[in-house]
Coordinates of N, CA and C in Angstrom, one line a residue:
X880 N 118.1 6.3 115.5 CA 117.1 5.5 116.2 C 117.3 4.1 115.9
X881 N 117.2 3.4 116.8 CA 116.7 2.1 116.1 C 115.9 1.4 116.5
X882 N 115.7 -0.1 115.6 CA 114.8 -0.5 115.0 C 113.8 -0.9 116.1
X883 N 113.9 -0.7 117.1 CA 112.7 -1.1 118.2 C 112.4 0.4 118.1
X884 N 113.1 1.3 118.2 CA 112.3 2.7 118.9 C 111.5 2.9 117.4
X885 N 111.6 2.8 115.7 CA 111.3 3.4 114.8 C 109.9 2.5 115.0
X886 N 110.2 1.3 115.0 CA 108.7 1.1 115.2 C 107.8 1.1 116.2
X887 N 108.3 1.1 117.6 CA 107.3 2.1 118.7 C 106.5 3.1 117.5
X888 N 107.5 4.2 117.3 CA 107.1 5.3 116.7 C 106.2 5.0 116.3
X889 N 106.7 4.3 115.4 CA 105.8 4.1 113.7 C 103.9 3.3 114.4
X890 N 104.1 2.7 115.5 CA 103.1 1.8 115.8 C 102.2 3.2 116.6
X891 N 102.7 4.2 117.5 CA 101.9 5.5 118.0 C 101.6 6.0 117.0
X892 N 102.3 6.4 115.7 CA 101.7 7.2 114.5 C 100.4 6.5 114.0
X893 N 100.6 5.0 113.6 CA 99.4 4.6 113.3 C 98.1 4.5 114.4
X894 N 98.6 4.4 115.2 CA 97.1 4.7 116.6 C 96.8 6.3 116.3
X895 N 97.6 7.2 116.5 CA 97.1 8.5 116.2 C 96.1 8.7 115.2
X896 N 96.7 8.0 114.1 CA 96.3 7.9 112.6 C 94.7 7.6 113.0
X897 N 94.5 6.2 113.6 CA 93.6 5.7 113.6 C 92.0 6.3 114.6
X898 N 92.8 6.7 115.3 CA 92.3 7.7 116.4 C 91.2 8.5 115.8
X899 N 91.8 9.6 114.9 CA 91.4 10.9 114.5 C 90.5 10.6 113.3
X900 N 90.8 9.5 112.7 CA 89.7 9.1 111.6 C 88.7 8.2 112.1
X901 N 89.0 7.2 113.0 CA 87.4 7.3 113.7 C 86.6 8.2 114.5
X902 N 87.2 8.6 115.1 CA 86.5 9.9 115.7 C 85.5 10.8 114.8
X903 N 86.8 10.9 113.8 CA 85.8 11.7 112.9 C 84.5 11.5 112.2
X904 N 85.0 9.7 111.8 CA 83.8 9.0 111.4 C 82.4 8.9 112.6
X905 N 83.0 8.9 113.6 CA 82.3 8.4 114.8 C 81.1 9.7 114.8
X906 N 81.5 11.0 114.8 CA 80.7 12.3 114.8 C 80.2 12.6 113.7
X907 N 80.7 12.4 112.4 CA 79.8 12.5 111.1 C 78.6 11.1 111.4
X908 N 78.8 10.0 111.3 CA 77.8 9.4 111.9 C 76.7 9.7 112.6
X909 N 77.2 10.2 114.0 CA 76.4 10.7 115.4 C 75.8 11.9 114.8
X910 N 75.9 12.4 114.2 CA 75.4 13.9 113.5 C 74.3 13.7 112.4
X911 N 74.5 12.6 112.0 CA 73.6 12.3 110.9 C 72.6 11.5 111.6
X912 N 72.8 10.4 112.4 CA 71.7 9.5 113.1 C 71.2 10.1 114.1
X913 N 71.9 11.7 114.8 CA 71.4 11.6 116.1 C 69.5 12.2 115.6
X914 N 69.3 13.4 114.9 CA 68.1 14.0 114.6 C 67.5 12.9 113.8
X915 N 68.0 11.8 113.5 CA 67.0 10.9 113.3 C 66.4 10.0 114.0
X916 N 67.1 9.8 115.0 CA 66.6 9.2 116.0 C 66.0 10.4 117.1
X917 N 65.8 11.6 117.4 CA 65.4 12.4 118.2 C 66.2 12.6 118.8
X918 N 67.5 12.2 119.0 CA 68.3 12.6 120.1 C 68.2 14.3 121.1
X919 N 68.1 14.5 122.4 CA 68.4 16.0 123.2 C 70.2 16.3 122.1
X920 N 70.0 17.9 122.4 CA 71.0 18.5 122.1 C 72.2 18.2 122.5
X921 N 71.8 17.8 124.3 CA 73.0 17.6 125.2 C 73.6 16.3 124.8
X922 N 73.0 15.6 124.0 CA 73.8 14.5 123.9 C 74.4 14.6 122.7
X923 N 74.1 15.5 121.4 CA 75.5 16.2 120.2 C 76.3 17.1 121.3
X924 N 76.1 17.7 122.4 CA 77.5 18.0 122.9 C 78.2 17.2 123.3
X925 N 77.8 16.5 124.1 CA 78.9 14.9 124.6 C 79.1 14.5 123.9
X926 N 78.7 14.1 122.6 CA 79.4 13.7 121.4 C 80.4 14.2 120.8
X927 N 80.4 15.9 120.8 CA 81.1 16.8 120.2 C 82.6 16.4 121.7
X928 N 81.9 17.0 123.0 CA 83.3 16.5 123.9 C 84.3 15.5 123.8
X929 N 83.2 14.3 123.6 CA 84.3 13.4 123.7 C 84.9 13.1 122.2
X930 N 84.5 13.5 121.0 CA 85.8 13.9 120.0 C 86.4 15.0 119.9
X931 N 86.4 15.8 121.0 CA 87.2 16.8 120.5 C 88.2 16.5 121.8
X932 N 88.2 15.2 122.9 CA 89.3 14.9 123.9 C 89.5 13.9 123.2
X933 N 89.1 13.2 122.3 CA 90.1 12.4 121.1 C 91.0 12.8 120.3
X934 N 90.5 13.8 119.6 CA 91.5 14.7 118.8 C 92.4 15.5 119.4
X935 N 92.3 15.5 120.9 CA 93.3 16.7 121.5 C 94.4 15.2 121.8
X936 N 93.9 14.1 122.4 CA 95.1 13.4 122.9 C 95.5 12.7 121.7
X937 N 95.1 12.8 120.2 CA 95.9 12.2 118.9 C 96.8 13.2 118.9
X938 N 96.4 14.9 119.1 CA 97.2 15.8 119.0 C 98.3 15.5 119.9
X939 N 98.5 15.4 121.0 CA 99.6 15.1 122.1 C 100.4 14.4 122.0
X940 N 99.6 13.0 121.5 CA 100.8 11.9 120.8 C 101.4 12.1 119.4
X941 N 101.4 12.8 118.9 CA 101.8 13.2 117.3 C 102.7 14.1 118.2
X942 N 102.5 15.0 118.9 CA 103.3 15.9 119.3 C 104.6 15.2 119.7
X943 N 104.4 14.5 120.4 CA 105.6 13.7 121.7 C 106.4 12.6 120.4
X944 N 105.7 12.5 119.2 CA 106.3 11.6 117.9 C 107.4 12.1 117.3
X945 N 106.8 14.1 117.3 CA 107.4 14.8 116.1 C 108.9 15.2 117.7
X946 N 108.5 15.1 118.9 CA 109.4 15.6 119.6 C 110.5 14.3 119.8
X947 N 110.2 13.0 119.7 CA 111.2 11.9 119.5 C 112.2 11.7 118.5
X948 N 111.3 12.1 117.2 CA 111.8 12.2 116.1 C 113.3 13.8 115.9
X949 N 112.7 14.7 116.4 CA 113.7 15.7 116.3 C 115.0 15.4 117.6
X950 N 114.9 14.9 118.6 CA 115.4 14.9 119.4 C 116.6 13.6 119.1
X951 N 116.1 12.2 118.7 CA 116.9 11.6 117.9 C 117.6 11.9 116.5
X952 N 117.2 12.9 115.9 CA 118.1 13.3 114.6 C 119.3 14.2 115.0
X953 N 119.4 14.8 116.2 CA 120.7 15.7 116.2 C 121.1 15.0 117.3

């Protein structure tokens, strides 16, 4: 690989990175403020959707990382 493509990589790993750990943060948050603020149900599911299409497209790009990475080693 080189050094432009390692750090593409390296710069999608870190957004993935960063991705999946706010998200996460974002729903432990929303889970804890929503019943205190009264929040409807329907709105911890929209909450729940839209991090779990966060977590699916960190998934996608980690995938398409681990597939750059193997494809450049042989």
């Amino acid at each position: 690989m080189g050094r432009e493509t390692e750090q593409q990589t390296a710069r999608q790993g870190r957004l993935a990175a960063l991705v999946i750990a706010g998200s996460m943060l974002f729903w432990i948050a929303a889970q804890w403020v929503g019943p205190m603020l009264g929040l409807p149900g329907r709105y911890a599911l929209l909450i729940d959707l839209a991090v779990l299409a966060a977590l699916f497209w960190a998934m996608v790009v980690t995938y398409q990382i681990w597939r750059k990475r193997r494809d450049n080693q042989g």
